[in-house]
Amino acid sequence: MTETTGTILGPCPACGEGTLVESAKAWGCSRWKPEDGGCPYTIWKTVAGKKLTVAQIQQLLAGETTEEIHGFQNPKTRKIFSARLRIDDPNTGHIAFVFEPRKELGRKEG
Ligand SMILES: [Zn+2]
């Protein structure tokens, strides 16, 4: 058993017919070819310089928001930041950052 090749994450959430297969840089739908339907679903393994774990990707596929992940780097400012991730576009697998307001800095309601 190896975790880096041959891992199958399950059916493609976008088309439901393909399976997500691993390539060097991403998990993508097996039906990406135009003659197979041209499914664009892709989840990049590395987001803002941070490599995601299979467990985190499985969370995203399940429609969940991940725990806060540390060590992202803003490509412009080079600033390191933390965020949670979720799938922003279920048709393409586009990932969005979710920034949690800091509880200790939160304003008190009322
Ligand atoms: Zn698909």
Short mmCIF file of C-alpha atoms and ligand atoms in Angstrom, two decimals:
data_model
loop_
_atom_site.label_atom_id
_atom_site.label_comp_id
_atom_site.label_asym_id
_atom_site.label_seq_id
_atom_site.Cartn_x
_atom_site.Cartn_y
_atom_site.Cartn_z
CA MET A 1 0.00 0.00 0.00
CA THR A 2 1.23 3.42 -0.86
CA GLU A 3 -0.40 6.71 -0.17
CA THR A 4 1.04 8.59 -3.07
CA THR A 5 0.06 6.52 -6.10
CA GLY A 6 -2.95 4.47 -6.96
CA THR A 7 -5.07 6.05 -4.27
CA ILE A 8 -8.70 6.43 -5.26
CA LEU A 9 -10.67 9.09 -3.48
CA GLY A 10 -14.00 7.99 -4.86
CA PRO A 11 -16.45 9.13 -7.47
CA CYS A 12 -16.16 12.58 -8.95
CA PRO A 13 -18.54 14.92 -7.08
CA ALA A 14 -19.15 16.99 -10.18
CA CYS A 15 -20.21 14.45 -12.81
CA GLY A 16 -20.71 11.41 -10.57
CA GLU A 17 -19.49 9.13 -13.32
CA GLY A 18 -15.75 9.57 -13.28
CA THR A 19 -13.42 8.81 -10.42
CA LEU A 20 -10.86 11.13 -8.94
CA VAL A 21 -7.41 9.99 -9.95
CA GLU A 22 -4.09 11.23 -8.74
CA SER A 23 -1.56 12.97 -10.90
CA ALA A 24 1.68 14.62 -9.91
CA LYS A 25 0.09 17.91 -8.92
CA ALA A 26 -3.61 17.34 -8.53
CA TRP A 27 -6.56 15.06 -8.09
CA GLY A 28 -8.68 15.19 -11.19
CA CYS A 29 -11.70 13.55 -12.73
CA SER A 30 -10.97 10.51 -14.87
CA ARG A 31 -13.44 11.91 -17.43
CA TRP A 32 -11.41 15.03 -18.15
CA LYS A 33 -11.02 14.22 -21.83
CA PRO A 34 -13.50 16.01 -24.08
CA GLU A 35 -14.69 12.71 -25.57
CA ASP A 36 -15.41 11.47 -22.04
CA GLY A 37 -17.41 14.53 -21.10
CA GLY A 38 -14.65 17.02 -20.42
CA CYS A 39 -15.23 17.16 -16.67
CA PRO A 40 -13.14 20.00 -15.25
CA TYR A 41 -13.09 18.79 -11.64
CA THR A 42 -9.62 19.24 -10.21
CA ILE A 43 -8.32 19.60 -6.69
CA TRP A 44 -4.78 20.86 -6.55
CA LYS A 45 -2.58 19.09 -4.03
CA THR A 46 -0.75 22.27 -3.14
CA VAL A 47 -2.64 25.40 -2.17
CA ALA A 48 -0.74 28.62 -1.58
CA GLY A 49 2.48 26.71 -1.12
CA LYS A 50 1.01 24.23 1.34
CA LYS A 51 0.60 20.57 0.44
CA LEU A 52 -2.75 19.20 1.48
CA THR A 53 -3.10 15.78 3.06
CA VAL A 54 -5.36 13.12 1.62
CA ALA A 55 -7.48 13.41 4.75
CA GLN A 56 -7.96 17.11 4.16
CA ILE A 57 -8.89 16.53 0.55
CA GLN A 58 -11.37 13.87 1.60
CA GLN A 59 -12.94 16.40 3.96
CA LEU A 60 -13.26 18.87 1.13
CA LEU A 61 -14.84 16.25 -1.11
CA ALA A 62 -17.35 15.49 1.62
CA GLY A 63 -18.43 19.11 1.52
CA GLU A 64 -16.83 19.90 4.84
CA THR A 65 -14.63 22.78 5.83
CA THR A 66 -11.21 21.61 6.98
CA GLU A 67 -9.65 22.39 10.30
CA GLU A 68 -7.47 25.46 10.27
CA ILE A 69 -4.33 24.74 8.26
CA HIS A 70 -1.14 26.60 9.04
CA GLY A 71 1.65 27.50 6.68
CA PHE A 72 -0.02 28.97 3.61
CA GLN A 73 2.01 31.65 1.90
CA ASN A 74 0.57 34.61 0.06
CA PRO A 75 2.26 34.48 -3.36
CA LYS A 76 2.36 38.27 -3.57
CA THR A 77 3.30 39.38 -0.10
CA ARG A 78 5.07 36.15 0.94
CA LYS A 79 3.24 36.46 4.21
CA ILE A 80 2.52 33.19 6.01
CA PHE A 81 -1.08 32.73 7.06
CA SER A 82 -3.54 30.18 8.36
CA ALA A 83 -6.98 29.44 7.05
CA ARG A 84 -9.58 26.75 6.71
CA LEU A 85 -10.46 25.44 3.27
CA ARG A 86 -13.68 24.52 1.59
CA ILE A 87 -14.83 23.75 -1.92
CA ASP A 88 -16.01 26.99 -3.44
CA ASP A 89 -17.25 25.64 -6.76
CA PRO A 90 -18.59 22.07 -6.72
CA ASN A 91 -18.38 21.89 -10.49
CA THR A 92 -14.67 22.48 -10.73
CA GLY A 93 -13.35 21.72 -7.24
CA HIS A 94 -12.13 25.27 -6.83
CA ILE A 95 -10.96 25.79 -3.26
CA ALA A 96 -11.62 28.90 -1.21
CA PHE A 97 -9.99 30.08 1.98
CA VAL A 98 -12.18 30.46 5.03
CA PHE A 99 -10.89 32.88 7.60
CA GLU A 100 -12.24 32.43 11.07
CA PRO A 101 -12.60 35.53 13.20
CA ARG A 102 -10.34 35.28 16.19
CA LYS A 103 -12.42 34.49 19.20
CA GLU A 104 -10.16 36.30 21.60
CA LEU A 105 -10.44 39.43 19.50
CA GLY A 106 -14.13 39.07 18.87
CA ARG A 107 -16.42 41.88 19.70
CA LYS A 108 -19.03 41.16 22.28
CA GLU A 109 -22.54 41.25 21.00
CA GLY A 110 -25.01 43.56 22.64
ZN ZN B 1 -16.13 14.38 -13.12
#
